[in-house]
Coordinates of C-alpha atoms in Angstrom, one line a residue:
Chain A
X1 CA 110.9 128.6 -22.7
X2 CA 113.3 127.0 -20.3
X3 CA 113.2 129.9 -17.7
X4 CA 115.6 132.1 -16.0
X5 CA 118.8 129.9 -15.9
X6 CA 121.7 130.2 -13.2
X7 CA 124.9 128.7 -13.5
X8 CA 126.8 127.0 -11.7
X9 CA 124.1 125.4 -9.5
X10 CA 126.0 124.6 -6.7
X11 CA 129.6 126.4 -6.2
X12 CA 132.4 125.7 -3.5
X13 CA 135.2 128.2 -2.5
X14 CA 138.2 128.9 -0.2
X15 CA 138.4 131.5 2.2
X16 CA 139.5 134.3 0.2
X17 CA 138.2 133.0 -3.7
X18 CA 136.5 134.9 -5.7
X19 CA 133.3 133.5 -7.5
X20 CA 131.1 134.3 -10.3
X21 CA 127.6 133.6 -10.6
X22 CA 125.9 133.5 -14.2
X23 CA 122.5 134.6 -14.5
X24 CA 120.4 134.4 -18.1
X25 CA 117.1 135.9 -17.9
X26 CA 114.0 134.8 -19.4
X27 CA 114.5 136.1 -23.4
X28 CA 112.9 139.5 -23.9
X29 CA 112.7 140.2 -20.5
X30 CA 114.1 143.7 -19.5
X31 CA 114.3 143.6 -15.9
X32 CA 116.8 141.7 -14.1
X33 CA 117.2 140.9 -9.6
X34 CA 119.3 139.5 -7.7
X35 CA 118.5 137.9 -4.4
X36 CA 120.0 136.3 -1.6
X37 CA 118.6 133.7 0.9
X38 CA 120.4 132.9 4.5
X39 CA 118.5 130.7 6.8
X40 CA 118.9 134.4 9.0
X41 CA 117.8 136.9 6.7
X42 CA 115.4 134.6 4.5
X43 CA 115.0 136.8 0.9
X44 CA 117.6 139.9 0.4
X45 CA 116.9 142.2 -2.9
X46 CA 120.3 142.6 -3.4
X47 CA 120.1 144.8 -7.0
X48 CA 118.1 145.6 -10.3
X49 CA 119.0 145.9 -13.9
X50 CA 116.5 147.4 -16.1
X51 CA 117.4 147.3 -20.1
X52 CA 121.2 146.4 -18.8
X53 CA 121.7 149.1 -17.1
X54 CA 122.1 149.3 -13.3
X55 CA 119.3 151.0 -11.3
X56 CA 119.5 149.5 -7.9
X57 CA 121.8 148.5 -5.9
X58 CA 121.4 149.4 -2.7
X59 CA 121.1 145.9 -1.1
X60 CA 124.6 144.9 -2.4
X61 CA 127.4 144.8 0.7
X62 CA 129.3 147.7 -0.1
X63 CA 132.8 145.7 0.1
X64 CA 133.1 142.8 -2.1
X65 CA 130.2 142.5 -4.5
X66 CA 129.6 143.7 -7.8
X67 CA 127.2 143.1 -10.6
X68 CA 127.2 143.4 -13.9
X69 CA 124.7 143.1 -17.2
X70 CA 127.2 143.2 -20.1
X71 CA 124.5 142.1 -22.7
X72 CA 120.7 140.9 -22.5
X73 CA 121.2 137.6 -22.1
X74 CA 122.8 137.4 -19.5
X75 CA 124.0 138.7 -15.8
X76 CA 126.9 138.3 -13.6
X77 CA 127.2 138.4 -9.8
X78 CA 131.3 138.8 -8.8
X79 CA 131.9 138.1 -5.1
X80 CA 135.7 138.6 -4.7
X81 CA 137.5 137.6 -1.7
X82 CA 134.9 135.4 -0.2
X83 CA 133.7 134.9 3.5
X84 CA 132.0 131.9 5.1
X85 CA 129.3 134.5 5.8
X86 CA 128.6 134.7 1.9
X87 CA 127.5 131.5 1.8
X88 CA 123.9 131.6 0.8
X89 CA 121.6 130.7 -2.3
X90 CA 122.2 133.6 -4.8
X91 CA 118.7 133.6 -6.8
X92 CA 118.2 135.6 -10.2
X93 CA 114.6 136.5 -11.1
X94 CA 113.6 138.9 -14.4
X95 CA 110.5 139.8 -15.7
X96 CA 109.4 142.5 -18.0
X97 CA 109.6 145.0 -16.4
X98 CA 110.3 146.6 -13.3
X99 CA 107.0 146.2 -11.6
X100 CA 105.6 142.7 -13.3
X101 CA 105.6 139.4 -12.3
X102 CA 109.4 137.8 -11.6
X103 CA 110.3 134.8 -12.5
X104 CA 113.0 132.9 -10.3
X105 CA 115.8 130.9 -11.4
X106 CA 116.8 127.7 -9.2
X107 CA 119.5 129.5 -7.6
X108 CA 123.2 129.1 -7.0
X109 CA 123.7 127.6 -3.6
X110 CA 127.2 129.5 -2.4
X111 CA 129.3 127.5 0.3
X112 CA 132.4 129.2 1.2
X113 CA 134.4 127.4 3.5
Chain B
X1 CA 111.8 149.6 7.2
X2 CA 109.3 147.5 4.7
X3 CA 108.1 144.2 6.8
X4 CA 106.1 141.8 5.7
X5 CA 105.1 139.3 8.6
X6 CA 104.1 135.7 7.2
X7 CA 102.0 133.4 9.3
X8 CA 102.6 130.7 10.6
X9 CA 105.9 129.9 10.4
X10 CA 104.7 126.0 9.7
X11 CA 101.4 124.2 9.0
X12 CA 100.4 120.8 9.1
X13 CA 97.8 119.1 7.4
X14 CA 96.0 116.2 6.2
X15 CA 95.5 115.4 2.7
X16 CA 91.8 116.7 2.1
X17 CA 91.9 119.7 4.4
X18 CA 92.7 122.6 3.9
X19 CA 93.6 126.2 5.4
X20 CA 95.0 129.8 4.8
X21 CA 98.8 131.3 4.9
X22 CA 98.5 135.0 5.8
X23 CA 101.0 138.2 5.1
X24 CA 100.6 141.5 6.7
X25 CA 102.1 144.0 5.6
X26 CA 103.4 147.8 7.6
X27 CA 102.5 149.8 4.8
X28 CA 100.9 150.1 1.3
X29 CA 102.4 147.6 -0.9
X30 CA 101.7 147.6 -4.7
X31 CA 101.2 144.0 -5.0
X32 CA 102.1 141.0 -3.9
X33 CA 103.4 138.0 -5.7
X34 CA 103.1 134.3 -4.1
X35 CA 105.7 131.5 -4.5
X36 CA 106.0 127.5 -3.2
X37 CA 109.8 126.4 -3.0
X38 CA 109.9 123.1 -4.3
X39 CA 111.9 120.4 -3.1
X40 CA 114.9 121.4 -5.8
X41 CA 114.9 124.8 -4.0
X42 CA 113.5 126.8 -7.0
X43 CA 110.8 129.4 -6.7
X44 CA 107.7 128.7 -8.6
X45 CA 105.0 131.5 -9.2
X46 CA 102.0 130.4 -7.8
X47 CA 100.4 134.1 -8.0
X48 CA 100.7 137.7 -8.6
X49 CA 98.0 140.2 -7.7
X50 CA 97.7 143.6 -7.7
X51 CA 94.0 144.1 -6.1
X52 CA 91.0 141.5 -5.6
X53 CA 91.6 137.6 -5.7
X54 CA 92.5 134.8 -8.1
X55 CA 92.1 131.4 -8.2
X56 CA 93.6 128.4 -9.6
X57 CA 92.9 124.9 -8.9
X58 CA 92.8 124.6 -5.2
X59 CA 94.2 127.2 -4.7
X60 CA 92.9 131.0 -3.7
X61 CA 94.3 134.4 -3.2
X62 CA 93.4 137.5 -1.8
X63 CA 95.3 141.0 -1.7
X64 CA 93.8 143.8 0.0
X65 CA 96.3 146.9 -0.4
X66 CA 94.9 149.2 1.9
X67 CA 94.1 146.7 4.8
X68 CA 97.4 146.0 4.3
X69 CA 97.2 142.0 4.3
X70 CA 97.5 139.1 1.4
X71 CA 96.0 135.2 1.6
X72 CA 96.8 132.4 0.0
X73 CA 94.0 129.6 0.4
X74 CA 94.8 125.8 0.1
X75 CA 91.9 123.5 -0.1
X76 CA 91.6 119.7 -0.7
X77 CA 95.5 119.5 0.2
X78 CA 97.2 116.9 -1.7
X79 CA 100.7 115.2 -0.6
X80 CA 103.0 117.0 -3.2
X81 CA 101.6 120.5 -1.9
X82 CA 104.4 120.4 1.0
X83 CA 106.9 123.0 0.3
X84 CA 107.8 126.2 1.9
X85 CA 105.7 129.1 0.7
X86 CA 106.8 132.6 0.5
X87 CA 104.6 136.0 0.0
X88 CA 106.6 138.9 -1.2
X89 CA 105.4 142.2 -1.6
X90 CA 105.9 145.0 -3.9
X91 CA 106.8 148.3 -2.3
X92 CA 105.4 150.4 -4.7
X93 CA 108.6 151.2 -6.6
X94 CA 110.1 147.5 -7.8
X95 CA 111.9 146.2 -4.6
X96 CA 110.4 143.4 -3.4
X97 CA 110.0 142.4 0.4
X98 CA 110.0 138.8 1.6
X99 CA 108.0 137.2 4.0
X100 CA 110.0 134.5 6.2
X101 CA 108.1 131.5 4.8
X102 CA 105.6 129.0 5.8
X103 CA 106.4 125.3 5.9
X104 CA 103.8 123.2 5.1
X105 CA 103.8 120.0 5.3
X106 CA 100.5 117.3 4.2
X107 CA 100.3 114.0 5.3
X108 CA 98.1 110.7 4.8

């Protein structure tokens, strides 16, 4: 079982970029987050997927983000038009269910300059 | 809001001693679920409780929903327990609520 996997690990962007984050959750789990760390806010819940399909996502910024669970396997997290305020670590957790144990990947550590 | 308040924000130790990281919570919370960030930044499950305590290895911890406060219990500290460690609470529905962190740190 090699865990919830995030790719890329670390990502750079322009002003003004858009960037993808790839999330692949632990096979057979159902339930999907996405979190975000700042050294201001510490841990956001940014939004939930539950058998793909969105159920939360009332921590994403309303401008700018979107998320998306196309299959599965895996999860994406769009930032388009990026801000030196988005920099952060972008962490993925899924378990199997909604209200069970999450299991983190290493993150994606954002630096938008 | 949810808050959960982690204390303290860091903790020093020597190897061999130990002592207890502490989350309180402002209302009922479903569980809690405690993690150690490890040196490559990931998030590594040390527990998840719902009621009562677990243990495992030198480690304890306690959850107590409706006094509204979590422990985690180091004994024996050893130098590869420094790390940041984070408690994060269940709000009863499947958000989950960070504390800031403790930062420990062991020496010789």
């Amino acid at each position: 079982n090699a865990g919830v996997i995030q790719t890329p690990r670390h990502k750079v962007t322009g002003k003004g970029q858009e960037a993808t984050l790839w999330c692949e959750p632990i096979s057979g789990h159902s339930a999907v987050f996405w979190y975000r760390q700042t050294i201001v806010q510490g841990l956001e819940f940014l939004t939930y997927f539950r058998n793909q399909a969105p159920i939360d996502d009332s921590g994403m910024p309303k401008e700018r983000f979107s998320a998306q669970m196309p299959n599965q396997s895996h999860s994406t997290l769009k930032i388009q038009s990026t801000q030196p305020q988005d920099s952060a670590v972008y962490l993925c957790a899924s378990s199997t269910g909604g209200q069970d144990t999450q299991y983190f990947g290493p993150g994606t550590r954002l630096l938008v300059l | 809001g949810d808050q959960v308040e982690q204390s303290p924000s860091a903790l020093s130790l020597h190897e061999g001693t130990g002592s207890a990281l502490r989350c309180n919570f402002t209302t009922t919370m479903r569980a809690v679920q405690w993690f150690r960030k490890n040196s490559r930044g990931s998030l590594i499950n040390l527990f998840y409780l719902a009621s009562g305590t677990k243990e495992n290895g030198r480690l304890k911890s306690a959850f107590d929903s409706k006094e509204r406060y979590s422990t985690l219990h180091i004994r024996d500290a050893q130098l590869e327990d420094s790390g940041t460690y984070f408690c994060a609470a269940e709000t009863g529905g499947y958000k989950v609520v960070f504390g800031s962190g403790t930062r420990l740190l062991v020496s010789p």
